[in-house]
Tab-separated table of C-alpha atoms in Angstrom:
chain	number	residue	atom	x	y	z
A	168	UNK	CA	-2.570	-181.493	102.254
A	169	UNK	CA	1.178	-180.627	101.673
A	170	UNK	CA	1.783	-182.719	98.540
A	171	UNK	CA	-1.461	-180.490	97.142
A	172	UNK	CA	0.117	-177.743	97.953
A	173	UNK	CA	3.275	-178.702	96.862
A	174	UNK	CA	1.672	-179.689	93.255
A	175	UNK	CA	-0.181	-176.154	93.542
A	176	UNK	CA	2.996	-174.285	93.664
A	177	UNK	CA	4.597	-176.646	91.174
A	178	UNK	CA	1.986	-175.379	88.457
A	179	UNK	CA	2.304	-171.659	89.453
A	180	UNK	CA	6.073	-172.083	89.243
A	181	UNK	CA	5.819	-173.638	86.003
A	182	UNK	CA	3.272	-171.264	84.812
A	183	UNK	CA	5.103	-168.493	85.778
A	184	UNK	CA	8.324	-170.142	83.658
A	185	UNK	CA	6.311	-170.483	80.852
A	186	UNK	CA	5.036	-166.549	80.774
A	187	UNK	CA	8.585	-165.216	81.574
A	188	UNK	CA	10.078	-167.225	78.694
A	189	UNK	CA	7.577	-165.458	75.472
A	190	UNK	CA	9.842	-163.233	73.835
A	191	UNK	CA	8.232	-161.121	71.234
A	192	UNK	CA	9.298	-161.739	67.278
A	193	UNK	CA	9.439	-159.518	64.799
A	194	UNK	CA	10.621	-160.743	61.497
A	195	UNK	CA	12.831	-159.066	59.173
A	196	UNK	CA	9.468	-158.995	56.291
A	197	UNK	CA	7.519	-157.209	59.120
A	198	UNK	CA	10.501	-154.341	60.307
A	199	UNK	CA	11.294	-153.812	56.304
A	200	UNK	CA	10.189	-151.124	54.578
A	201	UNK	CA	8.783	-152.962	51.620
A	202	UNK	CA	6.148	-150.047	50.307
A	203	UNK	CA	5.627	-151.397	46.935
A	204	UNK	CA	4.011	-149.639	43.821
A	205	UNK	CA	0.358	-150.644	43.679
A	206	UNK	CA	-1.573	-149.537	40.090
A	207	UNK	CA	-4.972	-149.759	40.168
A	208	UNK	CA	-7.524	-148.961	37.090
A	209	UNK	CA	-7.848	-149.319	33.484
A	210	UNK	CA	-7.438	-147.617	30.390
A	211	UNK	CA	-11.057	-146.181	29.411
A	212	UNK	CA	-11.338	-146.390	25.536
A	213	UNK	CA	-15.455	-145.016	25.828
A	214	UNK	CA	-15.784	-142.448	23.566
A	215	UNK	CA	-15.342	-138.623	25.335
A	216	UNK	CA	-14.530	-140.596	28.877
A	217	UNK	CA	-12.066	-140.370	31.235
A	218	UNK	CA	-9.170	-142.777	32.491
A	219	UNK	CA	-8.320	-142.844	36.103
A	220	UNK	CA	-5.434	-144.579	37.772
A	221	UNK	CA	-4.846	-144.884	41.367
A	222	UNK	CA	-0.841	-144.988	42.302
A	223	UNK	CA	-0.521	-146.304	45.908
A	224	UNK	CA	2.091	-148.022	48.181
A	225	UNK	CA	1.792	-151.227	49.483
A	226	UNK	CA	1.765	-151.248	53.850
A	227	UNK	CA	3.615	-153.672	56.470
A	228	UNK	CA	1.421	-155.601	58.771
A	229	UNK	CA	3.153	-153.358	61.332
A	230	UNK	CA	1.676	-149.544	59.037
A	231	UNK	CA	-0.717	-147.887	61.701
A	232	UNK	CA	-2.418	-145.931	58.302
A	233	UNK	CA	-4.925	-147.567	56.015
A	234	UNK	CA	-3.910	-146.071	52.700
A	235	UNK	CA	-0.167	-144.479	51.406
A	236	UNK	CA	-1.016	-142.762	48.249
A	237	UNK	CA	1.995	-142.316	45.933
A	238	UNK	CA	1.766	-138.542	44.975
A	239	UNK	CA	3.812	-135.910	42.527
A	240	UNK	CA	3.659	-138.676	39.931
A	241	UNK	CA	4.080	-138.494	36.207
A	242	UNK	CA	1.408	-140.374	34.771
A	243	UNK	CA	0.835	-140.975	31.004
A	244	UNK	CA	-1.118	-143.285	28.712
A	245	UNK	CA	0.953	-144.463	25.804
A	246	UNK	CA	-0.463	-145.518	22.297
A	247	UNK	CA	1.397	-148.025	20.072
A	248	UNK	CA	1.406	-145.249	17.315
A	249	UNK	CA	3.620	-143.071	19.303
A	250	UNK	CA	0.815	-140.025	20.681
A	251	UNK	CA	0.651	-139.780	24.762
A	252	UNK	CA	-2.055	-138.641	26.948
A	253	UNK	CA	-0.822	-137.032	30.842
A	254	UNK	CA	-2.676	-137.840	33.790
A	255	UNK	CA	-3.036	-135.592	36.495
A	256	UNK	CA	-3.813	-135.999	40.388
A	257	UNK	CA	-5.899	-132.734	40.952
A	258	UNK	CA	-7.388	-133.639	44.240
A	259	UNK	CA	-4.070	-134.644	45.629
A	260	UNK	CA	-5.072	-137.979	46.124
A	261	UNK	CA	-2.938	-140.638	44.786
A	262	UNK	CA	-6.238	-140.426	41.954
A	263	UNK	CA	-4.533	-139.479	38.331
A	264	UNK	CA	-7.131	-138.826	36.188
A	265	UNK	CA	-6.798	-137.816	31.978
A	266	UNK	CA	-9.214	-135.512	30.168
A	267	UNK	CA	-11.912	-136.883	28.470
A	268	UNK	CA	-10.164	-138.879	25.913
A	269	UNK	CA	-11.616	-140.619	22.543
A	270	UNK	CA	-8.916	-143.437	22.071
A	271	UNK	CA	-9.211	-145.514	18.976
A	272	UNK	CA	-10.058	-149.215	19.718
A	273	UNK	CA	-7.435	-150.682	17.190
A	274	UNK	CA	-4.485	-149.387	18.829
A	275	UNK	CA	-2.680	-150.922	21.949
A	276	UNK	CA	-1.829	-148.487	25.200
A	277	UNK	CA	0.514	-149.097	27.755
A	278	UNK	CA	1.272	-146.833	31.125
A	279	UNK	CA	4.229	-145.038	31.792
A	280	UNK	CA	4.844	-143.715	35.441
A	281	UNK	CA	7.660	-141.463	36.875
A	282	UNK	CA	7.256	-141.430	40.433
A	283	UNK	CA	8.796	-138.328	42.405
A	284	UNK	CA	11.740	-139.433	43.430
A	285	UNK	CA	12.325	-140.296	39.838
A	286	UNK	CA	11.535	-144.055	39.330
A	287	UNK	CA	10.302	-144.988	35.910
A	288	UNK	CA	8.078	-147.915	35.715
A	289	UNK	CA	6.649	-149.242	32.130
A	290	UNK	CA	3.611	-151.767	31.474
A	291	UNK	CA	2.860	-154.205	28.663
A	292	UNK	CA	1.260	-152.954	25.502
A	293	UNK	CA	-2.282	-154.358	25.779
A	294	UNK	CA	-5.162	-153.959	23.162
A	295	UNK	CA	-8.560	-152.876	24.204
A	296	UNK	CA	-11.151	-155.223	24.543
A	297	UNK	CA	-14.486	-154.391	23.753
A	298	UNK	CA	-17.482	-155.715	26.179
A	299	UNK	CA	-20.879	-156.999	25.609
A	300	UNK	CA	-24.068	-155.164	26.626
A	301	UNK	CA	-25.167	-156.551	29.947
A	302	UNK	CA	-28.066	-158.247	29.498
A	303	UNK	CA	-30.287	-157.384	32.776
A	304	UNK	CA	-29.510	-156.683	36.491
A	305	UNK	CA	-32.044	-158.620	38.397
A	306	UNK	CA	-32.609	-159.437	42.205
A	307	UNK	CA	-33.873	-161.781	44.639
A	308	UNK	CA	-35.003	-162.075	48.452
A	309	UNK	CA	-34.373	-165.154	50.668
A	310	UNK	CA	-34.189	-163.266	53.834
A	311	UNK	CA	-31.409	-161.600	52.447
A	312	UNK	CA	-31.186	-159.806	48.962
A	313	UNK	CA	-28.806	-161.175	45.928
A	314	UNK	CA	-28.253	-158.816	42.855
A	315	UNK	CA	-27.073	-160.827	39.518
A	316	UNK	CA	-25.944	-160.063	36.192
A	317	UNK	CA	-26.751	-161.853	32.971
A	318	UNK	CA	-24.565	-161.113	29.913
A	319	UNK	CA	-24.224	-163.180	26.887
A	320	UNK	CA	-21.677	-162.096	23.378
A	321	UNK	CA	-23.002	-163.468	20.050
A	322	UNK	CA	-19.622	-163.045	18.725
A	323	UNK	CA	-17.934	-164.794	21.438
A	324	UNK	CA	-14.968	-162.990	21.684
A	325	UNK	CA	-15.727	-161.577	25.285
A	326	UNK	CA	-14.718	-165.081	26.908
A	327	UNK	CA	-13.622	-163.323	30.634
A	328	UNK	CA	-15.078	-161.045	32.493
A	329	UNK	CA	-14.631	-158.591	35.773
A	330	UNK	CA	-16.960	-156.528	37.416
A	331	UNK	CA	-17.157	-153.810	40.059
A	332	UNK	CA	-19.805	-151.608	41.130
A	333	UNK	CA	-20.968	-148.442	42.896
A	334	UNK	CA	-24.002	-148.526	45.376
A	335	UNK	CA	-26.188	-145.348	46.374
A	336	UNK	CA	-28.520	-145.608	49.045
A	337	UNK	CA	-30.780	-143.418	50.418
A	338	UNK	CA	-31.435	-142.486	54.046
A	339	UNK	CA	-33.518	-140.497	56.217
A	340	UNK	CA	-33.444	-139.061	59.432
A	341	UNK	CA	-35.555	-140.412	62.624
A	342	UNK	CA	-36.770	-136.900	62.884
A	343	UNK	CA	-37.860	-134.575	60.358
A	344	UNK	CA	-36.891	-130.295	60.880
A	345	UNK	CA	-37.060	-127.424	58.928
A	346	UNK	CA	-34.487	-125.649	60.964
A	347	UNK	CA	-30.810	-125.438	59.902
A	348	UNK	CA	-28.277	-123.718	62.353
A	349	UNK	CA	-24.841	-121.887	61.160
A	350	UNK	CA	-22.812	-119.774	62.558
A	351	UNK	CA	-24.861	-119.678	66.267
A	352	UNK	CA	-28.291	-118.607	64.234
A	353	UNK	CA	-31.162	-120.219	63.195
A	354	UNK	CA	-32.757	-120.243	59.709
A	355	UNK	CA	-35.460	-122.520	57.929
A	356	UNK	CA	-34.007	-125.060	55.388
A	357	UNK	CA	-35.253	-125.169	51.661
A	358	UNK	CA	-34.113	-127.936	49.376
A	359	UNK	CA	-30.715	-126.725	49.127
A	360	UNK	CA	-29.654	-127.487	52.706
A	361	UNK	CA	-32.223	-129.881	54.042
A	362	UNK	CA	-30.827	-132.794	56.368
A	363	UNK	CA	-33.255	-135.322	56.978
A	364	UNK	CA	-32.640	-136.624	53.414
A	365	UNK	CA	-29.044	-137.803	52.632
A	366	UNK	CA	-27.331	-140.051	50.014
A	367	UNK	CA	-24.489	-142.224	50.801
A	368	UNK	CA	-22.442	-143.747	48.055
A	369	UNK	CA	-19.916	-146.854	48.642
A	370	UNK	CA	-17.548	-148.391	45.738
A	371	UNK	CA	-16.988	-152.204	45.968
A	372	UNK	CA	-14.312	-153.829	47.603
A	373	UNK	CA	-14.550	-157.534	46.122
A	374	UNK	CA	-12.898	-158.890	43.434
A	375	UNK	CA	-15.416	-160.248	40.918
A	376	UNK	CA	-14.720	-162.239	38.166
A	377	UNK	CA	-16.361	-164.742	35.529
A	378	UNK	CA	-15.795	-166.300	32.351
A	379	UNK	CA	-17.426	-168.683	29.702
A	380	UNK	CA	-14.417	-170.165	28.433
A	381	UNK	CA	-16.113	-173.791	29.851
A	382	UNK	CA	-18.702	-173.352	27.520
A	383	UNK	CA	-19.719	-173.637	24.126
A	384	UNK	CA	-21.294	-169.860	23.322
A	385	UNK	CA	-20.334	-166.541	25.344
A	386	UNK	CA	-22.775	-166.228	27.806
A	387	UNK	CA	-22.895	-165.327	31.793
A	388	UNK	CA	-26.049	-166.344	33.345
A	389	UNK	CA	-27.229	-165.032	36.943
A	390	UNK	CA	-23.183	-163.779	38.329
A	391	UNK	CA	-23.721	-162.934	42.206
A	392	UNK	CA	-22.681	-159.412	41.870
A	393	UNK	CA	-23.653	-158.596	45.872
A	394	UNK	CA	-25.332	-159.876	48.557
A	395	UNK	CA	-27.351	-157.457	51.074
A	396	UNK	CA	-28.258	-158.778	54.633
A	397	UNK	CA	-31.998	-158.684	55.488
A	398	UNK	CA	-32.786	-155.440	57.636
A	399	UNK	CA	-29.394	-153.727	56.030
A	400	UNK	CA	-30.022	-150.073	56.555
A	401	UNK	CA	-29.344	-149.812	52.831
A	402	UNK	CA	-32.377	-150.707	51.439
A	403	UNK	CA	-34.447	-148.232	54.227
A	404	UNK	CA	-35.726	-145.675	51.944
A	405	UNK	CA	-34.426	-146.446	48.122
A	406	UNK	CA	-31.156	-148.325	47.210
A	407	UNK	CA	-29.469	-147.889	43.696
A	408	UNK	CA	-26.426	-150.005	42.259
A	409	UNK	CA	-24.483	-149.265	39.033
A	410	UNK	CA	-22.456	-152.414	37.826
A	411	UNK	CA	-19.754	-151.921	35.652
A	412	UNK	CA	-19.160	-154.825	33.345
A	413	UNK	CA	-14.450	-154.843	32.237
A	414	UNK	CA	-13.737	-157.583	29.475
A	415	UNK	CA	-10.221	-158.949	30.197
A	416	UNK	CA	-7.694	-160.851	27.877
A	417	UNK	CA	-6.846	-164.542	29.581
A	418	UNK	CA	-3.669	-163.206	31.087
A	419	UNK	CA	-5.819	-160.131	33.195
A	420	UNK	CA	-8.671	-162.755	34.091
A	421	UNK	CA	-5.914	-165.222	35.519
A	422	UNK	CA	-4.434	-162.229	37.601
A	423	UNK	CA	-7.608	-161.028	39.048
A	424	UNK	CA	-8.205	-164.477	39.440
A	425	UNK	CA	-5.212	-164.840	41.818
A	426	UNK	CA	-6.253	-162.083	43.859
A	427	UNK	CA	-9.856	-163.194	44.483
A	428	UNK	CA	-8.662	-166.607	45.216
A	429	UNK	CA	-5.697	-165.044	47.918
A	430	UNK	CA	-7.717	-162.528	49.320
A	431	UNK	CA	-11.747	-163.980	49.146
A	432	UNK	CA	-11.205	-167.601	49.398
A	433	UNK	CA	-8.695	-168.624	51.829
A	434	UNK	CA	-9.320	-169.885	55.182
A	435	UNK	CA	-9.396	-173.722	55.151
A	436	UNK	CA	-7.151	-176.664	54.683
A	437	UNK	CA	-9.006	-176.625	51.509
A	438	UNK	CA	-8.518	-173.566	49.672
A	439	UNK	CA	-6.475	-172.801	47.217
A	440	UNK	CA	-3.370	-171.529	48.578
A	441	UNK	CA	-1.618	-168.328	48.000
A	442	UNK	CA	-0.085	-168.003	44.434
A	443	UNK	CA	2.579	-165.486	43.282
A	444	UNK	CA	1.173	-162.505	41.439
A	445	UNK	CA	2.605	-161.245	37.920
A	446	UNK	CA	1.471	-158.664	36.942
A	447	UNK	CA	2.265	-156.621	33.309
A	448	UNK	CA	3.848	-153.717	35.047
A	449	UNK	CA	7.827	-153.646	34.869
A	450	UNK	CA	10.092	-151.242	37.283
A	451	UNK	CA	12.632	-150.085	35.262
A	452	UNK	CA	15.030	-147.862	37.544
A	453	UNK	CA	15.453	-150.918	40.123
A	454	UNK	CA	14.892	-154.524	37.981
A	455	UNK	CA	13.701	-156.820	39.966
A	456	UNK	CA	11.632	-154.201	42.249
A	457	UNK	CA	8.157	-155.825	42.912
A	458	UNK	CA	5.360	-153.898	41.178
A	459	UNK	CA	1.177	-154.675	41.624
A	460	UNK	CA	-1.250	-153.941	39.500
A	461	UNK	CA	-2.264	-154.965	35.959
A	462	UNK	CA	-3.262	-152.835	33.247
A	463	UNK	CA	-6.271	-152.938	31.375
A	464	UNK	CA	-7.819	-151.333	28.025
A	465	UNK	CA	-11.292	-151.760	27.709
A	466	UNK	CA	-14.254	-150.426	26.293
A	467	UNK	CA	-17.127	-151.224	28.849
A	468	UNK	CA	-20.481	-151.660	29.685
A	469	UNK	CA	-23.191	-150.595	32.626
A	470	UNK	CA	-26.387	-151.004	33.798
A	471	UNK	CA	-28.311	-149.140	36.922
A	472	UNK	CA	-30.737	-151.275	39.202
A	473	UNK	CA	-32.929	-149.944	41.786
A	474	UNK	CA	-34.799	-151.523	44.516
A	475	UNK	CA	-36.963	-149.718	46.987
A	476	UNK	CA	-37.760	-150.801	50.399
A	477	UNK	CA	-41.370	-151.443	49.464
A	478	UNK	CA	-40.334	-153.966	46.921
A	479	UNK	CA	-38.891	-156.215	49.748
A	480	UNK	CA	-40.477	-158.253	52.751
A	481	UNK	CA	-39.223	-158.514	56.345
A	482	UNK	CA	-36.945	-155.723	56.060
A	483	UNK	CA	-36.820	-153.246	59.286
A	484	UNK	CA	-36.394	-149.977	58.841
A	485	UNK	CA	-34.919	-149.294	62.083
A	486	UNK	CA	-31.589	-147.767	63.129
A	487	UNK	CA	-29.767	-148.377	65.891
A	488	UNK	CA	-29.055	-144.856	67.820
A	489	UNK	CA	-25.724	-144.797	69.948
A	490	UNK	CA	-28.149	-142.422	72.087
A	491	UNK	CA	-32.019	-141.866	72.466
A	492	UNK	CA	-33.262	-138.755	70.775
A	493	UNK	CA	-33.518	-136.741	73.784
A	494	UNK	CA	-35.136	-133.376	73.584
A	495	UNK	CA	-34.597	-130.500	75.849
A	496	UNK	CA	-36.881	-127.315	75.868
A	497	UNK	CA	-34.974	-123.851	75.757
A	498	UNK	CA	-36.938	-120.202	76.223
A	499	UNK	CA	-36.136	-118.253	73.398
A	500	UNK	CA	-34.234	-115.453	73.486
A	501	UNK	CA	-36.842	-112.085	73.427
A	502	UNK	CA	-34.235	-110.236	71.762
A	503	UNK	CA	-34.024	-112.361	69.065
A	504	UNK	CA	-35.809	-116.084	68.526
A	505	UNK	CA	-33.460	-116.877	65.805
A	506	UNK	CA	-30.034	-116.953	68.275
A	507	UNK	CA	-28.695	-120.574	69.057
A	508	UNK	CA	-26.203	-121.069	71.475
A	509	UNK	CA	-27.013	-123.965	73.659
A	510	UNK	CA	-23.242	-125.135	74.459
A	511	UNK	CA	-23.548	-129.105	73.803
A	512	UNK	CA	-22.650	-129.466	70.144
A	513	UNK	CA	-24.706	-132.964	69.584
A	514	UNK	CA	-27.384	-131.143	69.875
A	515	UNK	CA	-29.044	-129.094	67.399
A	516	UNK	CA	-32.797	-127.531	66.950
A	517	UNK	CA	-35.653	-129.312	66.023
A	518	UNK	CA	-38.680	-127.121	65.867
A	519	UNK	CA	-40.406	-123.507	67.549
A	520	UNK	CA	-43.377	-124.252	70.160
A	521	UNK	CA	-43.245	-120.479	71.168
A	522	UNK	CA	-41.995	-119.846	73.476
A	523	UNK	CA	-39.710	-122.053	73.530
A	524	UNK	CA	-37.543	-123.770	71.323
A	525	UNK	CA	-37.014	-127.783	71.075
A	526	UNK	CA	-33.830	-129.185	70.273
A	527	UNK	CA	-32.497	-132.782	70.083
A	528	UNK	CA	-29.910	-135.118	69.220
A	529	UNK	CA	-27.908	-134.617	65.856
A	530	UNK	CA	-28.298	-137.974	64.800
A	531	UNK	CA	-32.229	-137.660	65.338
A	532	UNK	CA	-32.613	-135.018	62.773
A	533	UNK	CA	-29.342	-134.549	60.370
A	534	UNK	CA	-29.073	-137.362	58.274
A	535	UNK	CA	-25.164	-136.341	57.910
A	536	UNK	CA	-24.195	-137.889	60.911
A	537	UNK	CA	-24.237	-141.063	59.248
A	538	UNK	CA	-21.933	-140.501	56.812
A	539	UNK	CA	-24.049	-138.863	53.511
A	540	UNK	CA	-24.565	-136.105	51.567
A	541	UNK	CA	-27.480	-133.746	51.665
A	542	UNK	CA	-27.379	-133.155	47.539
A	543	UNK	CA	-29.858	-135.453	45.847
A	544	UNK	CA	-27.785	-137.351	42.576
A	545	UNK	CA	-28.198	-136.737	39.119
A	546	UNK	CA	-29.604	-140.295	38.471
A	547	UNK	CA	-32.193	-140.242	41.242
């Protein structure tokens, strides 16, 4: 009995050694303030379109905030032939965006920035590439659903590709009123201010690239563009996604390449690992000063796709509440039906069943509270 307890406090001793001992490290790449220059976008060359770049900084492991937007920039587009187009961030966003420009496809653009506190950074001359028409936008359902892209270029100068998206889904509310509420009274909704239908719209965050170069004509058949899980709440109602189809020289593709293989496709022995990134953007108050991004000029291509949820199989329709719609009956005021002032704001009213009024649960009859917009889009 004593040598087990001897061994017993022997391993609590030890234990407790071993806890005492962890000292917490913080290396000098973590504690420095290395918020780099990030440029993200390309230079739009469709006729009467605009160009928008994004200017953000990059964020230690230790930054508590998802995005640092670099604002009060100087942003211009620069031609080879000497004229200059200025970029402006209207929303205050980190977003600079040009007017709707008609740049010639035979010259060569390059970006100049000025941040505010008066760096000057300078990128490549590049000449704009001109894409293919995509080809079709086509689906298919396992249990989950796969969109792909076919593209093919008779001339076979495309070669390498990128492509990024925007998805629009629609959703409705669990529970359908006429009622809207502002202001502590009560009015009926018309199809300006309805909330059981809502749109949500989502921008992709993958890196997707492609190219033919392997091959002996131009052609992209069946790309996975995006995979949707079976029973995503996406495809509940009516689901709508707009590819956007960026030809890129060999020196772009094998920079986007980088990035999709450091930030997709590690996680193994296996992998590919991490590779430097160089991109075509030069600092030129500090030399040496680290700069991402790489720009583009393109002329580009799109194509819509829609898919409704009676098109699939085996898709639910159901969505998970964070409470039940509970309903609670309130007499109406005699002075005037219209007043609302029950004091719980997650709930709202649902209908009149004089004389009383019903009210439930927000997120039983606004659509809102799951993140969308109440305005139908222009493409619907």
């Amino acid at each position: 009995m004593n040598k087990r307890i001897e061994k017993y406090f022997l391993v609590l001793f030890l234990t407790t050694l071993c806890v005492t001992c962890i000292k917490k490290y913080d290396p000098p790449a973590i504690q420095a303030a290395n918020n780099y220059l990030v440029v993200d976008g390309l230079i739009n060359a469709n006729a009467n379109e605009a160009t928008t770049i994004t200017l953000s900084r990059t964020r230690n492991l230790n930054d508590t905030v998802s995005n640092i937007p670099e604002l009060n920039a100087q942003v211009y587009i620069v031609s080879n032939t000497g004229n200059s187009y200025a970029l402006a961030d209207i929303a205050n966003t980190g977003n600079y965006t040009s007017a709707l420009l008609n740049l010639s496809t035979v010259n060569q653009y390059q970006l100049k920035i000025t941040t505010s506190d008066g760096h000057r950074y300078l990128s490549d001359f590049v000449p704009v590439k001109k894409s293919a028409p995509i080809d079709s936008l086509t689906w298919q359902q396992d249990s989950s659903l796969t969109v792909y892209l076919s593209t093919h270029d008779p001339t076979n100068s495309t070669i390498y590709y990128k492509w990024d998206f925007i998805e629009t889904w629609e959703l409705y509310s669990p529970l359908q009123t006429f009622l809207v509420e502002n202001n502590g009274l009560i009015s009926f909704a018309d199809t300006t201010d309805q909330i059981d239908s809502c749109w949500i719209t989502a921008k992709s965050a993958n890196i997707l690239t492609g190219t033919s170069v392997a091959l002996a004509q131009d052609i992209i058949s069946r790309a996975r563009i995006t995979t949707i899980l079976q029973n995503d709440i996406r495809i509940k109602a009516r689901y709508s996604i707009l590819v956007r189809q960026i030809p890129l020289t060999a020196e772009a593709y094998n920079y986007w390449l980088i990035i999709q293989k450091n930030s997709q496709q590690l996680g193994t022995l296996f992998d590919l690992q991490p590779s430097q990134l160089t991109g075509n953007i030069h600092p030129l108050t500090n030399p040496g000063e680290p700069v991402i991004g790489y720009v583009t000029a393109a002329v580009t291509q799109q194509k819509r796709l829609f898919i409704s949820h009676n098109e699939v199989s085996n898709w639910s329709t159901v969505i998970n509440h964070q409470h039940e719609c509970d309903v609670i009956d309130l007499p109406q005021n005699p002075l005037n039906p219209f007043i609302y002032n029950y004091p719980d704001t997650s709930f709202a009213p649902w209908y009149f069943s004089t004389p009383i009024l019903r009210i439930t649960k927000k997120e039983c009859i606004d659509c809102r509270e799951y993140g969308g917009v109440n305005v139908r889009p222009s493409f619907w």
